[in-house]
Amino acid sequence: MRTIVVGGQYGDEGKGKIVSYLAMKDNPEIVVRGGVGPNAGHQVRVNGKLYSLRLLPCGFVNSRARLLIGAGVLIDKDVLLKEMELTGAADRTGIDRNATLITPDHKIRDSDDHAKKIGTTGSGCGPAMSDRVTRVARTVAEEPTLERYLTDVWKEVNSKKNVLIEGSQGFMLSNVYGTYPFTTSKDTGASTTAADVGLGPRSIDRVVMVVKAYTTRIGAGPFPDEISMDEAKRLGYQEYGTVTGRARRTSAALHMEDLKRAAVINSATDIAITKLDVRFKGNEHVRSFEKLTDEAKDFVKMLEHQIGVPVTLIGTGPDLEDTIDLR
Ligand code: IMP
Ligand code: MG
C-alpha cells in the first residue's frame, strides 16, 4: 500500500500526528517526505516527548522505517542535521541528490518587504524555489556535509510496496489552487506531493486528507469568518506556529466549499479529522467511535456526507494512541 497524507486546510491540520500514527500502525518500509521544505512544522508526541520536525519525516517514530526526503523538497542542511541528531535517525535517512539547497542568502531574501506582506515563515523556501525555477539554485549534491545521505529516492520508493508519503502545508496554501498570492511557493496537493518523491499517479493507493475540526491560518491572506484572539482563546482554539511562534488566526467555521474542492483535486480516499476533542468537550482520549458524544458523532457524519469521502481516522488527543481507526 502506498499512502499519501496531505493537508486539507491552511497547514497545521495535524499531519504530523496522523503520519506518525500510520507509521506505527501500518509499519511502512519507507516514510518519505514530499511538500515544500522546512517552512513546515510537524509535531509528534511519543511517550510524552514532543518533537517538532521541519524536514525529517514524522514516521521516524517507527524505528524500522527508512526515512527519505524527495527531490522536490527544499533542504536547509542545518535544520536537517539537527533533526537527525535529535531523533538519532541519521543512519536510516536518505536525501534525493536532486533536492534543492536553501542558502543563507535565501533566508535573508525571505524577510524582505514582500515576504513580510505575505507573512512567510522566513525559512528561505520562496527564494530557493524561485532560484530553482530560474536555474541558479544549488543542489544538495554540492553540500559536502550531506554527501553520505544522498540517494535516488525515486528508485527506493518505486521498489517498495508499503510506503507512506508525508505532504506539507495545506491545500488552501497551494500556489496553484490556494489563496494566491497569499500562498506558499508551490502546489501542495497530493499529485505534486507524489511527484516530489518520484511516484507517478498510478502508483498511489490511498490519499488521506487531514482536516482539523476547526480552521486556523497563519500569515496574511483572506480568511472567512475570522474571530478575535479573545474569542479563539475562550473556545480553546488559539494556537501558535511551530516554526515561527506566531499566533495563528482562527475562523468560526469549517469552510465546506473549500474542503469539497480540496477533496476532489487531491482525489482523497480518506479523511482524517484531528482535534475533535478540542472542538467537542467530553471526547478527550476516546478510542472508539461508539464512545464519542452524540454531538461529535453527528459532526463526523456531517463532514463525511458533505465532502463525500469516508472519515477513517479521528484524533481525540495529542498522543498516537488517541486515535480512532475506522479503516
Ligand atoms: P512560506 O511558505 O514560508 O513562503 O509562507 C507563505 C505562507 O504559507 C505564509 O502565510 C505562511 O504562514 C504559510 N505557511 C507555510 N508553511 C506553513 C505551514 O507548514 N503551516 C502553516 N502555514 C504555513
Ligand atoms: Mg505546522
Short mmCIF file of C-alpha atoms and ligand atoms in Angstrom, two decimals:
data_model
loop_
_atom_site.label_atom_id
_atom_site.label_comp_id
_atom_site.label_asym_id
_atom_site.label_seq_id
_atom_site.Cartn_x
_atom_site.Cartn_y
_atom_site.Cartn_z
CA MET A 1 0.00 0.00 0.00
CA ARG A 2 1.29 3.45 -0.91
CA THR A 3 -0.47 6.16 1.09
CA ILE A 4 -0.13 9.93 0.80
CA VAL A 5 -1.07 12.24 3.69
CA VAL A 6 -1.91 15.84 2.74
CA GLY A 7 -3.43 18.84 4.48
CA GLY A 8 -6.96 19.94 3.55
CA GLN A 9 -6.89 23.45 5.03
CA TYR A 10 -4.14 26.04 5.69
CA GLY A 11 -1.48 23.71 7.10
CA ASP A 12 -1.28 22.81 10.77
CA GLU A 13 -4.12 20.31 10.46
CA GLY A 14 -2.15 17.79 12.49
CA LYS A 15 -0.50 15.86 9.66
CA GLY A 16 2.44 15.04 11.94
CA LYS A 17 0.30 13.09 14.34
CA ILE A 18 -1.53 11.22 11.55
CA VAL A 19 1.70 10.32 9.72
CA SER A 20 3.27 9.04 12.94
CA TYR A 21 0.17 7.04 13.81
CA LEU A 22 0.15 5.41 10.35
CA ALA A 23 3.90 4.80 10.56
CA MET A 24 3.41 2.81 13.76
CA LYS A 25 0.20 1.07 12.77
CA ASP A 26 0.89 0.17 9.13
CA ASN A 27 4.60 -0.48 9.55
CA PRO A 28 5.75 1.03 6.21
CA GLU A 29 9.18 0.07 4.86
CA ILE A 30 9.72 3.71 3.90
CA VAL A 31 8.32 7.00 5.17
CA VAL A 32 9.14 9.72 2.67
CA ARG A 33 8.71 13.47 2.91
CA GLY A 34 7.29 15.43 -0.03
CA GLY A 35 5.99 19.01 0.04
CA VAL A 36 7.77 22.35 0.10
CA GLY A 37 10.54 22.35 2.71
CA PRO A 38 11.43 23.50 6.23
CA ASN A 39 8.64 26.09 6.25
CA ALA A 40 6.56 23.22 7.65
CA GLY A 41 6.42 22.36 11.33
CA HIS A 42 5.09 18.88 12.02
CA GLN A 43 4.56 17.94 15.64
CA VAL A 44 4.54 14.46 17.03
CA ARG A 45 4.28 13.37 20.65
CA VAL A 46 5.70 9.99 21.59
CA ASN A 47 5.99 8.68 25.14
CA GLY A 48 5.21 12.13 26.46
CA LYS A 49 8.01 13.77 24.47
CA LEU A 50 7.15 16.44 21.87
CA TYR A 51 9.12 16.62 18.60
CA SER A 52 8.72 19.49 16.13
CA LEU A 53 10.09 18.37 12.79
CA ARG A 54 10.55 20.58 9.74
CA LEU A 55 12.23 18.18 7.29
CA LEU A 56 12.68 14.69 8.68
CA PRO A 57 9.56 12.54 8.15
CA CYS A 58 7.40 12.19 11.27
CA GLY A 59 7.43 8.45 10.59
CA PHE A 60 10.80 8.34 12.41
CA VAL A 61 8.76 7.08 15.38
CA ASN A 62 8.83 3.67 13.73
CA SER A 63 12.48 2.67 14.14
CA ARG A 64 12.22 0.03 11.40
CA ALA A 65 11.28 2.54 8.70
CA ARG A 66 13.74 4.01 6.22
CA LEU A 67 13.36 7.83 6.18
CA LEU A 68 13.63 9.64 2.87
CA ILE A 69 13.27 13.19 1.58
CA GLY A 70 12.16 13.61 -2.04
CA ALA A 71 13.81 15.52 -4.88
CA GLY A 72 11.08 18.17 -4.83
CA VAL A 73 11.75 19.19 -1.23
CA LEU A 74 13.91 22.20 -0.31
CA ILE A 75 16.67 21.34 2.17
CA ASP A 76 18.09 23.52 4.94
CA LYS A 77 21.11 21.47 5.98
CA ASP A 78 21.32 22.96 9.48
CA VAL A 79 17.69 22.13 10.20
CA LEU A 80 18.02 18.60 8.85
CA LEU A 81 21.31 17.75 10.57
CA LYS A 82 19.85 18.92 13.88
CA GLU A 83 16.73 16.81 13.42
CA MET A 84 18.75 13.70 12.57
CA GLU A 85 20.72 14.24 15.76
CA LEU A 86 17.64 14.90 17.89
CA THR A 87 15.91 11.74 16.69
CA GLY A 88 19.01 9.57 16.38
CA ALA A 89 17.78 8.57 12.94
CA ALA A 90 20.76 9.65 10.79
CA ASP A 91 21.78 6.12 9.80
CA ARG A 92 18.40 5.39 8.19
CA THR A 93 17.90 8.77 6.48
CA GLY A 94 18.33 9.45 2.76
CA ILE A 95 18.01 12.65 0.71
CA ASP A 96 17.43 12.71 -3.03
CA ARG A 97 20.51 14.03 -4.79
CA ASN A 98 18.39 16.35 -6.95
CA ALA A 99 16.89 18.23 -3.99
CA THR A 100 17.49 21.97 -3.77
CA LEU A 101 19.70 23.52 -1.11
CA ILE A 102 18.48 26.55 0.86
CA THR A 103 21.35 29.01 1.39
CA PRO A 104 21.78 31.84 3.95
CA ASP A 105 21.03 34.27 1.12
CA HIS A 106 17.60 32.66 0.60
CA LYS A 107 16.74 33.25 4.24
CA ILE A 108 17.75 36.89 4.03
CA ARG A 109 15.61 37.39 0.93
CA ASP A 110 12.71 35.66 2.70
CA SER A 111 12.48 38.52 5.18
CA ASP A 112 12.23 41.39 2.68
CA ASP A 113 9.18 43.67 2.46
CA HIS A 114 7.32 41.45 0.03
CA ALA A 115 7.86 38.33 2.14
CA LYS A 116 6.61 40.30 5.16
CA LYS A 117 3.49 41.33 3.26
CA ILE A 118 2.72 37.65 2.52
CA GLY A 119 3.71 36.72 6.07
CA THR A 120 6.09 33.94 5.01
CA THR A 121 7.81 31.73 7.55
CA GLY A 122 11.17 33.33 6.70
CA SER A 123 12.70 29.88 6.18
CA GLY A 124 14.06 30.74 2.71
CA CYS A 125 11.67 28.48 0.83
CA GLY A 126 10.17 31.03 -1.59
CA PRO A 127 13.54 32.45 -2.73
CA ALA A 128 15.07 28.94 -3.02
CA MET A 129 12.13 27.81 -5.14
CA SER A 130 12.48 30.91 -7.27
CA ASP A 131 16.19 30.19 -7.83
CA ARG A 132 15.36 26.62 -8.77
CA VAL A 133 12.85 27.83 -11.35
CA THR A 134 15.35 30.26 -12.86
CA ARG A 135 18.01 27.51 -12.69
CA VAL A 136 20.51 29.26 -10.49
CA ALA A 137 19.90 27.23 -7.32
CA ARG A 138 22.44 24.83 -5.85
CA THR A 139 21.53 21.23 -5.13
CA VAL A 140 22.30 19.11 -2.08
CA ALA A 141 24.95 17.30 -4.16
CA GLU A 142 27.11 20.41 -3.77
CA GLU A 143 26.98 20.26 0.03
CA PRO A 144 29.77 18.05 1.50
CA THR A 145 28.07 17.56 4.91
CA LEU A 146 25.11 15.89 3.20
CA GLU A 147 27.08 13.64 0.84
CA ARG A 148 26.74 10.46 2.88
CA TYR A 149 22.94 10.74 2.89
CA LEU A 150 22.43 11.16 -0.85
CA THR A 151 20.37 8.57 -2.69
CA ASP A 152 17.88 8.12 -5.54
CA VAL A 153 14.61 8.45 -3.66
CA TRP A 154 12.53 7.71 -6.76
CA LYS A 155 14.28 4.35 -7.10
CA GLU A 156 13.82 3.39 -3.46
CA VAL A 157 10.13 4.32 -3.24
CA ASN A 158 9.27 2.58 -6.51
CA SER A 159 10.99 -0.60 -5.36
CA LYS A 160 8.87 -0.97 -2.19
CA LYS A 161 5.19 -1.72 -1.79
CA ASN A 162 4.49 -0.36 1.69
CA VAL A 163 5.34 3.35 1.54
CA LEU A 164 3.96 6.29 3.49
CA ILE A 165 4.28 9.74 1.90
CA GLU A 166 4.13 12.84 4.05
CA GLY A 167 2.99 16.07 2.40
CA SER A 168 3.32 19.54 3.89
CA GLN A 169 1.24 22.71 4.26
CA GLY A 170 -2.41 22.61 3.26
CA PHE A 171 -4.50 22.84 0.13
CA MET A 172 -5.51 26.49 0.70
CA LEU A 173 -1.82 27.43 0.74
CA SER A 174 -1.22 25.81 -2.67
CA ASN A 175 0.47 28.21 -5.05
CA VAL A 176 -1.86 26.90 -7.77
CA TYR A 177 -5.20 26.31 -6.00
CA GLY A 178 -4.93 28.32 -2.80
CA THR A 179 -5.49 31.96 -1.92
CA TYR A 180 -2.82 33.30 -4.30
CA PRO A 181 -0.73 35.46 -3.77
CA PHE A 182 -1.13 34.60 -0.09
CA THR A 183 0.18 31.08 -0.54
CA THR A 184 3.35 29.07 -0.24
CA SER A 185 5.73 28.74 -3.18
CA LYS A 186 4.32 25.65 -4.90
CA ASP A 187 1.32 23.36 -5.19
CA THR A 188 0.59 21.38 -2.02
CA GLY A 189 -1.81 18.78 -3.44
CA ALA A 190 -1.44 15.01 -3.49
CA SER A 191 -0.30 14.83 -7.13
CA THR A 192 2.55 17.27 -6.57
CA THR A 193 3.46 15.53 -3.31
CA ALA A 194 3.70 12.21 -5.18
CA ALA A 195 5.82 13.83 -7.89
CA ASP A 196 8.07 15.34 -5.21
CA VAL A 197 9.19 11.86 -4.19
CA GLY A 198 9.23 10.26 -7.65
CA LEU A 199 5.90 8.41 -7.64
CA GLY A 200 3.56 8.57 -10.64
CA PRO A 201 -0.26 8.91 -10.44
CA ARG A 202 -0.94 5.19 -10.88
CA SER A 203 1.33 4.11 -8.04
CA ILE A 204 -0.69 5.69 -5.24
CA ASP A 205 -3.33 3.58 -3.46
CA ARG A 206 -4.70 5.92 -0.80
CA VAL A 207 -4.84 9.67 -0.27
CA VAL A 208 -5.59 10.73 3.30
CA MET A 209 -6.70 14.35 3.55
CA VAL A 210 -6.26 15.71 7.06
CA VAL A 211 -8.92 18.15 8.29
CA LYS A 212 -8.77 19.83 11.69
CA ALA A 213 -12.15 20.11 13.45
CA TYR A 214 -11.82 23.91 13.37
CA THR A 215 -9.98 26.23 10.97
CA THR A 216 -6.76 28.16 11.61
CA ARG A 217 -4.42 30.09 9.36
CA ILE A 218 -1.02 31.66 9.96
CA GLY A 219 0.27 34.57 7.87
CA ALA A 220 -1.63 37.07 5.74
CA GLY A 221 -4.48 36.50 3.29
CA PRO A 222 -8.24 36.05 3.09
CA PHE A 223 -9.84 34.06 5.90
CA PRO A 224 -13.65 33.92 6.08
CA ASP A 225 -15.47 34.13 9.44
CA GLU A 226 -12.32 35.08 11.32
CA ILE A 227 -12.81 35.56 15.07
CA SER A 228 -10.81 37.57 17.59
CA MET A 229 -7.98 36.08 19.58
CA ASP A 230 -10.02 36.50 22.77
CA GLU A 231 -12.87 34.53 21.26
CA ALA A 232 -10.45 31.85 19.98
CA LYS A 233 -8.96 31.55 23.45
CA ARG A 234 -12.39 31.27 25.03
CA LEU A 235 -13.20 28.37 22.68
CA GLY A 236 -9.83 26.74 23.38
CA TYR A 237 -8.83 27.05 19.70
CA GLN A 238 -5.96 29.53 19.98
CA GLU A 239 -2.73 28.06 18.57
CA TYR A 240 0.82 29.28 17.94
CA GLY A 241 3.05 28.46 14.96
CA THR A 242 5.51 25.57 15.29
CA VAL A 243 8.16 27.24 13.11
CA THR A 244 7.57 30.92 13.75
CA GLY A 245 5.84 31.04 17.15
CA ARG A 246 3.33 33.49 15.66
CA ALA A 247 -0.27 33.41 16.86
CA ARG A 248 -2.49 31.54 14.42
CA ARG A 249 -5.67 33.16 13.19
CA THR A 250 -8.91 31.30 13.88
CA SER A 251 -12.17 31.06 11.94
CA ALA A 252 -15.54 30.30 13.48
CA ALA A 253 -16.42 27.94 10.65
CA LEU A 254 -15.24 24.97 8.64
CA HIS A 255 -15.06 26.13 5.03
CA MET A 256 -17.08 23.36 3.42
CA GLU A 257 -16.82 24.50 -0.21
CA ASP A 258 -13.03 24.70 0.10
CA LEU A 259 -12.89 21.24 1.67
CA LYS A 260 -15.05 19.73 -1.07
CA ARG A 261 -12.83 21.21 -3.77
CA ALA A 262 -9.68 20.07 -1.96
CA ALA A 263 -11.05 16.50 -1.70
CA VAL A 264 -11.75 16.40 -5.44
CA ILE A 265 -8.43 17.81 -6.62
CA ASN A 266 -6.49 15.65 -4.14
CA SER A 267 -8.58 12.60 -5.14
CA ALA A 268 -8.92 11.91 -1.42
CA THR A 269 -9.90 8.37 -0.49
CA ASP A 270 -9.95 9.00 3.27
CA ILE A 271 -10.48 11.91 5.61
CA ALA A 272 -8.63 12.13 8.92
CA ILE A 273 -10.24 14.52 11.41
CA THR A 274 -7.92 15.91 14.06
CA LYS A 275 -8.60 17.68 17.36
CA LEU A 276 -12.18 16.51 17.61
CA ASP A 277 -11.68 16.59 21.40
CA VAL A 278 -10.77 20.28 21.25
CA ARG A 279 -13.92 21.15 19.37
CA PHE A 280 -16.27 18.93 21.41
CA LYS A 281 -15.66 18.60 25.13
CA GLY A 282 -16.06 15.17 26.67
CA ASN A 283 -14.21 13.33 23.88
CA GLU A 284 -10.65 13.57 25.19
CA HIS A 285 -8.66 10.33 24.63
CA VAL A 286 -11.74 8.48 23.36
CA ARG A 287 -10.59 5.46 21.36
CA SER A 288 -13.75 4.08 19.81
CA PHE A 289 -16.42 5.72 17.67
CA GLU A 290 -19.26 4.42 19.89
CA LYS A 291 -17.84 6.25 22.90
CA LEU A 292 -17.87 9.69 21.23
CA THR A 293 -20.57 12.14 22.33
CA ASP A 294 -23.61 12.38 20.03
CA GLU A 295 -22.59 15.89 19.03
CA ALA A 296 -19.13 14.69 17.96
CA LYS A 297 -20.58 11.70 16.09
CA ASP A 298 -23.00 13.97 14.20
CA PHE A 299 -20.14 16.27 13.25
CA VAL A 300 -18.13 13.37 11.81
CA LYS A 301 -21.14 12.11 9.85
CA MET A 302 -21.91 15.61 8.58
CA LEU A 303 -18.34 16.06 7.29
CA GLU A 304 -18.33 12.67 5.63
CA HIS A 305 -21.69 13.32 3.98
CA GLN A 306 -20.87 16.83 2.77
CA ILE A 307 -17.40 16.08 1.45
CA GLY A 308 -18.44 12.70 0.10
CA VAL A 309 -15.34 10.88 1.36
CA PRO A 310 -15.28 8.47 4.32
CA VAL A 311 -13.79 9.64 7.60
CA THR A 312 -11.49 6.78 8.59
CA LEU A 313 -9.25 8.33 11.25
CA ILE A 314 -10.24 10.57 14.15
CA GLY A 315 -7.86 12.28 16.57
CA THR A 316 -9.01 12.78 20.17
CA GLY A 317 -5.76 13.86 21.82
CA PRO A 318 -2.07 14.54 21.19
CA ASP A 319 -0.76 11.01 21.80
CA LEU A 320 -0.62 8.49 18.98
CA GLU A 321 -2.96 6.16 20.88
CA ASP A 322 -5.60 8.92 20.96
CA THR A 323 -6.78 7.86 17.52
CA ILE A 324 -9.97 6.16 16.39
CA ASP A 325 -9.19 3.97 13.39
CA LEU A 326 -12.22 3.10 11.27
CA ARG A 327 -10.33 1.74 8.28
P1 IMP B 1 6.27 30.40 3.01
O1 IMP B 1 5.82 29.01 2.68
O2 IMP B 1 7.27 30.46 4.13
O3 IMP B 1 6.71 31.17 1.78
O4 IMP B 1 4.98 31.20 3.57
C1 IMP B 1 3.88 31.50 2.74
C2 IMP B 1 2.58 31.36 3.52
O5 IMP B 1 2.34 29.99 3.83
C3 IMP B 1 2.54 32.12 4.84
O6 IMP B 1 1.22 32.53 5.08
C4 IMP B 1 2.94 31.04 5.85
O7 IMP B 1 2.47 31.34 7.14
C5 IMP B 1 2.22 29.85 5.24
N1 IMP B 1 2.84 28.57 5.62
C6 IMP B 1 3.94 28.00 5.08
N2 IMP B 1 4.19 26.81 5.65
C7 IMP B 1 3.24 26.60 6.55
C8 IMP B 1 2.93 25.51 7.43
O8 IMP B 1 3.62 24.49 7.50
N3 IMP B 1 1.85 25.67 8.22
C9 IMP B 1 1.07 26.77 8.15
N4 IMP B 1 1.29 27.80 7.35
C10 IMP B 1 2.36 27.71 6.54
MG MG B 2 2.64 23.11 11.18
#
